[in-house]
PDB file of C-alpha atoms in Angstrom:
ATOM      1  CA  UNK A  13       7.422  22.925  28.530  1.00  0.00           C
ATOM      2  CA  UNK A  14       3.828  22.401  27.365  1.00  0.00           C
ATOM      3  CA  UNK A  15       2.991  26.118  27.185  1.00  0.00           C
ATOM      4  CA  UNK A  16       1.843  27.141  23.674  1.00  0.00           C
ATOM      5  CA  UNK A  17       4.286  29.290  21.661  1.00  0.00           C
ATOM      6  CA  UNK A  18       3.262  32.874  20.789  1.00  0.00           C
ATOM      7  CA  UNK A  19       2.360  33.057  17.134  1.00  0.00           C
ATOM      8  CA  UNK A  20       4.851  34.992  14.933  1.00  0.00           C
ATOM      9  CA  UNK A  21       3.708  38.175  13.165  1.00  0.00           C
ATOM     10  CA  UNK A  22       2.090  37.440   9.906  1.00  0.00           C
ATOM     11  CA  UNK A  23       4.408  38.260   7.003  1.00  0.00           C
ATOM     12  CA  UNK A  24       2.028  40.872   5.568  1.00  0.00           C
ATOM     13  CA  UNK A  25       1.785  42.709   8.870  1.00  0.00           C
ATOM     14  CA  UNK A  26       5.585  42.812   9.219  1.00  0.00           C
ATOM     15  CA  UNK A  27       5.977  44.183   5.722  1.00  0.00           C
ATOM     16  CA  UNK A  28       3.492  46.958   6.398  1.00  0.00           C
ATOM     17  CA  UNK A  29       5.388  47.901   9.551  1.00  0.00           C
ATOM     18  CA  UNK A  30       8.746  47.930   7.725  1.00  0.00           C
ATOM     19  CA  UNK A  31       7.358  50.022   4.873  1.00  0.00           C
ATOM     20  CA  UNK A  32       5.882  52.459   7.378  1.00  0.00           C
ATOM     21  CA  UNK A  33       9.258  52.841   9.051  1.00  0.00           C
ATOM     22  CA  UNK A  34      10.934  53.505   5.703  1.00  0.00           C
ATOM     23  CA  UNK A  35       8.276  56.060   4.760  1.00  0.00           C
ATOM     24  CA  UNK A  36       8.785  57.894   8.051  1.00  0.00           C
ATOM     25  CA  UNK A  37      12.559  57.969   7.512  1.00  0.00           C
ATOM     26  CA  UNK A  38      12.147  59.244   3.939  1.00  0.00           C
ATOM     27  CA  UNK A  39       9.684  61.926   5.067  1.00  0.00           C
ATOM     28  CA  UNK A  40      12.132  63.005   7.761  1.00  0.00           C
ATOM     29  CA  UNK A  41      14.945  63.261   5.227  1.00  0.00           C
ATOM     30  CA  UNK A  42      12.778  65.261   2.805  1.00  0.00           C
ATOM     31  CA  UNK A  43      11.730  67.639   5.567  1.00  0.00           C
ATOM     32  CA  UNK A  44      15.368  68.156   6.577  1.00  0.00           C
ATOM     33  CA  UNK A  45      16.352  68.793   2.966  1.00  0.00           C
ATOM     34  CA  UNK A  46      13.503  71.257   2.526  1.00  0.00           C
ATOM     35  CA  UNK A  47      14.482  73.127   5.678  1.00  0.00           C
ATOM     36  CA  UNK A  48      18.084  73.226   4.419  1.00  0.00           C
ATOM     37  CA  UNK A  49      16.868  74.558   1.056  1.00  0.00           C
ATOM     38  CA  UNK A  50      14.838  77.251   2.809  1.00  0.00           C
ATOM     39  CA  UNK A  51      17.890  78.253   4.815  1.00  0.00           C
ATOM     40  CA  UNK A  52      20.056  78.422   1.684  1.00  0.00           C
ATOM     41  CA  UNK A  53      17.434  80.459  -0.154  1.00  0.00           C
ATOM     42  CA  UNK A  54      17.182  82.835   2.789  1.00  0.00           C
ATOM     43  CA  UNK A  55      20.977  83.235   2.836  1.00  0.00           C
ATOM     44  CA  UNK A  56      20.953  84.016  -0.883  1.00  0.00           C
ATOM     45  CA  UNK A  57      18.184  86.590  -0.418  1.00  0.00           C
ATOM     46  CA  UNK A  58      20.162  88.270   2.374  1.00  0.00           C
ATOM     47  CA  UNK A  59      23.263  88.213   0.157  1.00  0.00           C
ATOM     48  CA  UNK A  60      21.282  89.715  -2.737  1.00  0.00           C
ATOM     49  CA  UNK A  61      19.815  92.429  -0.505  1.00  0.00           C
ATOM     50  CA  UNK A  62      23.215  93.423   0.881  1.00  0.00           C
ATOM     51  CA  UNK A  63      24.789  93.571  -2.577  1.00  0.00           C
ATOM     52  CA  UNK A  64      21.912  95.629  -3.960  1.00  0.00           C
ATOM     53  CA  UNK A  65      22.260  98.095  -1.091  1.00  0.00           C
ATOM     54  CA  UNK A  66      26.005  98.353  -1.720  1.00  0.00           C
ATOM     55  CA  UNK A  67      25.374  98.748  -5.447  1.00  0.00           C
ATOM     56  CA  UNK A  68      22.866 101.525  -4.779  1.00  0.00           C
ATOM     57  CA  UNK A  69      25.500 103.331  -2.686  1.00  0.00           C
ATOM     58  CA  UNK A  70      28.020 103.014  -5.530  1.00  0.00           C
ATOM     59  CA  UNK A  71      25.513 104.345  -8.047  1.00  0.00           C
ATOM     60  CA  UNK A  72      24.654 107.339  -5.883  1.00  0.00           C
ATOM     61  CA  UNK A  73      28.378 108.099  -5.664  1.00  0.00           C
ATOM     62  CA  UNK A  74      28.622 107.856  -9.452  1.00  0.00           C
ATOM     63  CA  UNK A  75      25.745 110.290  -9.849  1.00  0.00           C
ATOM     64  CA  UNK A  76      27.437 112.755  -7.509  1.00  0.00           C
ATOM     65  CA  UNK A  77      30.702 112.516  -9.481  1.00  0.00           C
ATOM     66  CA  UNK A  78      28.938 112.874 -12.824  1.00  0.00           C
ATOM     67  CA  UNK A  79      26.826 115.819 -11.689  1.00  0.00           C
ATOM     68  CA  UNK A  80      29.943 117.556 -10.366  1.00  0.00           C
ATOM     69  CA  UNK A  81      31.610 117.023 -13.757  1.00  0.00           C
ATOM     70  CA  UNK A  82      28.526 118.306 -15.567  1.00  0.00           C
ATOM     71  CA  UNK A  83      28.482 121.464 -13.453  1.00  0.00           C
ATOM     72  CA  UNK A  84      32.180 122.095 -14.154  1.00  0.00           C
ATOM     73  CA  UNK A  85      31.854 121.344 -17.857  1.00  0.00           C
ATOM     74  CA  UNK A  86      28.880 123.666 -18.329  1.00  0.00           C
ATOM     75  CA  UNK A  87      30.963 126.492 -16.839  1.00  0.00           C
ATOM     76  CA  UNK A  88      33.955 125.504 -18.983  1.00  0.00           C
ATOM     77  CA  UNK A  89      31.819 125.503 -22.134  1.00  0.00           C
ATOM     78  CA  UNK A  90      30.705 129.027 -21.330  1.00  0.00           C
ATOM     79  CA  UNK A  91      34.369 130.077 -20.909  1.00  0.00           C
ATOM     80  CA  UNK A  92      35.236 128.490 -24.249  1.00  0.00           C
ATOM     81  CA  UNK A  93      32.370 130.354 -25.936  1.00  0.00           C
ATOM     82  CA  UNK A  94      33.473 133.676 -24.422  1.00  0.00           C
ATOM     83  CA  UNK A  95      37.045 133.210 -25.663  1.00  0.00           C
ATOM     84  CA  UNK A  96      35.815 132.047 -29.066  1.00  0.00           C
ATOM     85  CA  UNK A  97      33.708 135.178 -29.591  1.00  0.00           C
ATOM     86  CA  UNK A  98      36.489 137.397 -28.250  1.00  0.00           C
ATOM     87  CA  UNK A  99      39.027 135.986 -30.703  1.00  0.00           C
ATOM     88  CA  UNK A 100      36.662 135.925 -33.676  1.00  0.00           C
ATOM     89  CA  UNK A 101      35.734 139.572 -33.067  1.00  0.00           C
ATOM     90  CA  UNK A 102      39.443 140.362 -32.647  1.00  0.00           C
ATOM     91  CA  UNK A 103      38.869 142.283 -29.444  1.00  0.00           C
ATOM     92  CA  UNK A 104      41.814 143.693 -27.473  1.00  0.00           C
ATOM     93  CA  UNK A 105      43.488 141.446 -24.921  1.00  0.00           C
ATOM     94  CA  UNK A 106      42.453 141.597 -21.277  1.00  0.00           C
ATOM     95  CA  UNK A 107      43.430 139.463 -18.285  1.00  0.00           C
ATOM     96  CA  UNK A 108      40.089 137.654 -18.169  1.00  0.00           C
ATOM     97  CA  UNK A 109      40.945 135.930 -21.474  1.00  0.00           C
ATOM     98  CA  UNK A 110      43.939 134.221 -19.849  1.00  0.00           C
ATOM     99  CA  UNK A 111      41.714 133.101 -16.973  1.00  0.00           C
ATOM    100  CA  UNK A 112      38.989 131.737 -19.286  1.00  0.00           C
ATOM    101  CA  UNK A 113      41.508 129.906 -21.498  1.00  0.00           C
ATOM    102  CA  UNK A 114      43.268 128.359 -18.494  1.00  0.00           C
ATOM    103  CA  UNK A 115      40.049 127.236 -16.772  1.00  0.00           C
ATOM    104  CA  UNK A 116      38.206 126.212 -19.911  1.00  0.00           C
ATOM    105  CA  UNK A 117      40.807 123.943 -21.418  1.00  0.00           C
ATOM    106  CA  UNK A 118      41.304 120.921 -19.071  1.00  0.00           C
ATOM    107  CA  UNK A 119      38.672 118.184 -19.388  1.00  0.00           C
ATOM    108  CA  UNK A 120      37.492 116.433 -16.191  1.00  0.00           C
ATOM    109  CA  UNK A 121      38.227 112.711 -15.995  1.00  0.00           C
ATOM    110  CA  UNK A 122      35.401 110.206 -15.688  1.00  0.00           C
ATOM    111  CA  UNK A 123      35.478 108.857 -12.125  1.00  0.00           C
ATOM    112  CA  UNK A 124      33.020 106.023 -11.514  1.00  0.00           C
ATOM    113  CA  UNK A 125      33.028 103.279  -8.884  1.00  0.00           C
ATOM    114  CA  UNK A 126      32.099  99.682  -9.660  1.00  0.00           C
ATOM    115  CA  UNK A 127      33.267  97.699  -6.616  1.00  0.00           C
ATOM    116  CA  UNK A 128      29.782  96.346  -5.808  1.00  0.00           C
ATOM    117  CA  UNK A 129      29.253  95.269  -9.423  1.00  0.00           C
ATOM    118  CA  UNK A 130      32.606  93.455  -9.446  1.00  0.00           C
ATOM    119  CA  UNK A 131      31.620  91.649  -6.243  1.00  0.00           C
ATOM    120  CA  UNK A 132      28.252  90.795  -7.760  1.00  0.00           C
ATOM    121  CA  UNK A 133      29.861  89.495 -10.940  1.00  0.00           C
ATOM    122  CA  UNK A 134      32.271  87.291  -8.980  1.00  0.00           C
ATOM    123  CA  UNK A 135      29.395  85.985  -6.849  1.00  0.00           C
ATOM    124  CA  UNK A 136      27.280  85.256  -9.909  1.00  0.00           C
ATOM    125  CA  UNK A 137      24.911  87.677 -11.596  1.00  0.00           C
ATOM    126  CA  UNK A 138      22.143  85.068 -11.321  1.00  0.00           C
ATOM    127  CA  UNK A 139      22.007  86.048  -7.660  1.00  0.00           C
ATOM    128  CA  UNK A 140      19.754  88.924  -8.806  1.00  0.00           C
ATOM    129  CA  UNK A 141      16.277  87.414  -8.901  1.00  0.00           C
ATOM    130  CA  UNK A 142      14.707  89.997 -11.215  1.00  0.00           C
ATOM    131  CA  UNK A 143      15.627  89.488 -14.872  1.00  0.00           C
ATOM    132  CA  UNK A 144      14.789  93.126 -15.633  1.00  0.00           C
ATOM    133  CA  UNK A 145      17.023  94.459 -12.863  1.00  0.00           C
ATOM    134  CA  UNK A 146      19.847  92.064 -13.689  1.00  0.00           C
ATOM    135  CA  UNK A 147      19.877  93.117 -17.342  1.00  0.00           C
ATOM    136  CA  UNK A 148      19.684  96.807 -16.453  1.00  0.00           C
ATOM    137  CA  UNK A 149      22.698  96.482 -14.138  1.00  0.00           C
ATOM    138  CA  UNK A 150      24.686  94.606 -16.799  1.00  0.00           C
ATOM    139  CA  UNK A 151      23.852  97.187 -19.469  1.00  0.00           C
ATOM    140  CA  UNK A 152      24.863 100.069 -17.200  1.00  0.00           C
ATOM    141  CA  UNK A 153      28.250  98.650 -16.192  1.00  0.00           C
ATOM    142  CA  UNK A 154      29.180  96.766 -19.348  1.00  0.00           C
ATOM    143  CA  UNK A 155      27.704  99.032 -22.056  1.00  0.00           C
ATOM    144  CA  UNK A 156      26.792 102.551 -20.886  1.00  0.00           C
ATOM    145  CA  UNK A 157      29.718 103.284 -18.555  1.00  0.00           C
ATOM    146  CA  UNK A 158      32.363 101.794 -20.900  1.00  0.00           C
ATOM    147  CA  UNK A 159      30.949 103.881 -23.770  1.00  0.00           C
ATOM    148  CA  UNK A 160      31.289 107.015 -21.646  1.00  0.00           C
ATOM    149  CA  UNK A 161      34.877 106.101 -20.725  1.00  0.00           C
ATOM    150  CA  UNK A 162      35.761 105.202 -24.295  1.00  0.00           C
ATOM    151  CA  UNK A 163      34.424 108.365 -25.892  1.00  0.00           C
ATOM    152  CA  UNK A 164      35.995 110.632 -23.282  1.00  0.00           C
ATOM    153  CA  UNK A 165      39.359 108.891 -23.321  1.00  0.00           C
ATOM    154  CA  UNK A 166      39.463 108.413 -27.095  1.00  0.00           C
ATOM    155  CA  UNK A 167      38.807 112.053 -27.912  1.00  0.00           C
ATOM    156  CA  UNK A 168      41.012 113.527 -25.211  1.00  0.00           C
ATOM    157  CA  UNK A 169      43.888 111.092 -25.795  1.00  0.00           C
ATOM    158  CA  UNK A 170      43.883 111.778 -29.520  1.00  0.00           C
ATOM    159  CA  UNK A 171      43.396 115.531 -29.523  1.00  0.00           C
ATOM    160  CA  UNK A 172      45.135 116.763 -26.374  1.00  0.00           C
ATOM    161  CA  UNK A 173      48.726 115.608 -27.060  1.00  0.00           C
ATOM    162  CA  UNK A 174      48.667 115.924 -30.840  1.00  0.00           C
ATOM    163  CA  UNK A 175      46.745 119.188 -31.302  1.00  0.00           C
ATOM    164  CA  UNK A 176      46.060 121.107 -28.099  1.00  0.00           C
ATOM    165  CA  UNK A 177      49.466 120.897 -26.412  1.00  0.00           C
ATOM    166  CA  UNK A 178      51.438 122.049 -29.512  1.00  0.00           C
ATOM    167  CA  UNK A 179      49.041 124.984 -29.986  1.00  0.00           C
ATOM    168  CA  UNK A 180      49.419 126.049 -26.369  1.00  0.00           C
ATOM    169  CA  UNK A 181      53.187 125.726 -26.550  1.00  0.00           C
ATOM    170  CA  UNK A 182      53.135 127.894 -29.665  1.00  0.00           C
ATOM    171  CA  UNK A 183      50.998 130.723 -28.297  1.00  0.00           C
ATOM    172  CA  UNK A 184      51.233 130.740 -24.472  1.00  0.00           C
ATOM    173  CA  UNK A 185      53.557 130.741 -21.538  1.00  0.00           C
ATOM    174  CA  UNK A 186      52.145 129.817 -18.157  1.00  0.00           C
ATOM    175  CA  UNK A 187      52.507 131.930 -15.057  1.00  0.00           C
ATOM    176  CA  UNK A 188      50.588 131.369 -11.811  1.00  0.00           C
ATOM    177  CA  UNK A 189      48.448 128.756 -13.600  1.00  0.00           C
ATOM    178  CA  UNK A 190      47.357 131.297 -16.204  1.00  0.00           C
ATOM    179  CA  UNK A 191      47.915 131.038 -19.960  1.00  0.00           C
ATOM    180  CA  UNK A 192      49.585 134.305 -20.988  1.00  0.00           C
ATOM    181  CA  UNK A 193      49.712 134.927 -24.759  1.00  0.00           C
ATOM    182  CA  UNK A 194      53.248 135.235 -26.145  1.00  0.00           C
ATOM    183  CA  UNK A 195      52.030 137.314 -29.086  1.00  0.00           C
ATOM    184  CA  UNK A 196      48.362 138.226 -28.880  1.00  0.00           C
ATOM    185  CA  UNK A 197      48.211 139.565 -32.446  1.00  0.00           C
ATOM    186  CA  UNK A 198      49.577 136.284 -33.776  1.00  0.00           C
ATOM    187  CA  UNK A 199      46.978 134.428 -31.712  1.00  0.00           C
ATOM    188  CA  UNK A 200      44.150 136.528 -33.149  1.00  0.00           C
ATOM    189  CA  UNK A 201      45.253 135.700 -36.685  1.00  0.00           C
ATOM    190  CA  UNK A 202      45.822 131.988 -36.156  1.00  0.00           C
ATOM    191  CA  UNK A 203      42.720 130.367 -37.654  1.00  0.00           C
ATOM    192  CA  UNK A 204      44.059 126.926 -36.764  1.00  0.00           C
ATOM    193  CA  UNK A 205      44.051 127.779 -33.071  1.00  0.00           C
ATOM    194  CA  UNK A 206      40.588 129.353 -33.263  1.00  0.00           C
ATOM    195  CA  UNK A 207      39.231 126.260 -35.044  1.00  0.00           C
ATOM    196  CA  UNK A 208      40.846 123.983 -32.464  1.00  0.00           C
ATOM    197  CA  UNK A 209      39.359 126.050 -29.642  1.00  0.00           C
ATOM    198  CA  UNK A 210      35.908 125.900 -31.211  1.00  0.00           C
ATOM    199  CA  UNK A 211      36.221 122.135 -31.636  1.00  0.00           C
ATOM    200  CA  UNK A 212      37.144 121.707 -27.967  1.00  0.00           C
ATOM    201  CA  UNK A 213      33.999 123.613 -27.078  1.00  0.00           C
ATOM    202  CA  UNK A 214      31.918 121.149 -29.105  1.00  0.00           C
ATOM    203  CA  UNK A 215      33.723 118.218 -27.483  1.00  0.00           C
ATOM    204  CA  UNK A 216      33.021 119.632 -24.037  1.00  0.00           C
ATOM    205  CA  UNK A 217      29.319 120.028 -24.817  1.00  0.00           C
ATOM    206  CA  UNK A 218      29.173 116.520 -26.252  1.00  0.00           C
ATOM    207  CA  UNK A 219      30.877 115.100 -23.159  1.00  0.00           C
ATOM    208  CA  UNK A 220      28.402 116.957 -20.954  1.00  0.00           C
ATOM    209  CA  UNK A 221      25.464 115.488 -22.873  1.00  0.00           C
ATOM    210  CA  UNK A 222      26.849 111.949 -22.521  1.00  0.00           C
ATOM    211  CA  UNK A 223      27.302 112.424 -18.784  1.00  0.00           C
ATOM    212  CA  UNK A 224      23.731 113.708 -18.442  1.00  0.00           C
ATOM    213  CA  UNK A 225      22.507 110.547 -20.198  1.00  0.00           C
ATOM    214  CA  UNK A 226      24.692 108.428 -17.882  1.00  0.00           C
ATOM    215  CA  UNK A 227      23.114 110.125 -14.852  1.00  0.00           C
ATOM    216  CA  UNK A 228      19.624 109.391 -16.160  1.00  0.00           C
ATOM    217  CA  UNK A 229      20.432 105.732 -16.816  1.00  0.00           C
ATOM    218  CA  UNK A 230      22.037 105.404 -13.393  1.00  0.00           C
ATOM    219  CA  UNK A 231      18.962 106.910 -11.735  1.00  0.00           C
ATOM    220  CA  UNK A 232      16.768 104.425 -13.616  1.00  0.00           C
ATOM    221  CA  UNK A 233      18.773 101.487 -12.249  1.00  0.00           C
ATOM    222  CA  UNK A 234      18.598 102.914  -8.725  1.00  0.00           C
ATOM    223  CA  UNK A 235      14.807 103.064  -9.070  1.00  0.00           C
ATOM    224  CA  UNK A 236      14.715  99.390 -10.095  1.00  0.00           C
ATOM    225  CA  UNK A 237      16.908  98.484  -7.120  1.00  0.00           C
ATOM    226  CA  UNK A 238      14.638 100.382  -4.726  1.00  0.00           C
ATOM    227  CA  UNK A 239      11.598  98.559  -6.110  1.00  0.00           C
ATOM    228  CA  UNK A 240      13.349  95.212  -5.699  1.00  0.00           C
ATOM    229  CA  UNK A 241      14.395  95.990  -2.121  1.00  0.00           C
ATOM    230  CA  UNK A 242      10.780  96.765  -1.227  1.00  0.00           C
TER     231      UNK A 242
END
């Protein structure tokens, strides 16, 4: 066969073609990775949004519980003050004193929910994009709320069984959920009981103040969450 052979591609031209193919493949891979990153980021943002909404719901529930406690404790403090003045002035017994003593004595428990925060902590607190919001949430659940629990539990656990219960057993019998004095004259002259009762009034007012502060700090975090969700 005398037909001339087709000339082979020059080496330089082949190399340029091969490099071009590699560049196209690399670009395709980078684009796919970037799209995957965008998808992952979007999933994380959706996850963050859902957790913040759940956290906001929890915090609103906490505010409702705290405000209910505050309302009860303000009334209880007024009952304690009424009884305190009545005993200090050594006024005659009347049935309202039994009512005020019975309703003023028990201290409300601190009931707060933290399920969304626990979920957030297990998912990783870095999921919260805003440093300010993340730190505010941590402070609320790991500093402010534990302090409220600790002070309430510490004071009540120490004073109620060791001081309050023995005093009540000494001076009252209970009938129809009312504390009826066993010997009213002895009660009037028991300075230890009157001092204990006054101290419980101060504890109740202090607890109320701490719960008011907790409400304010919770509201501040809710505001940060609302700003982040916008």
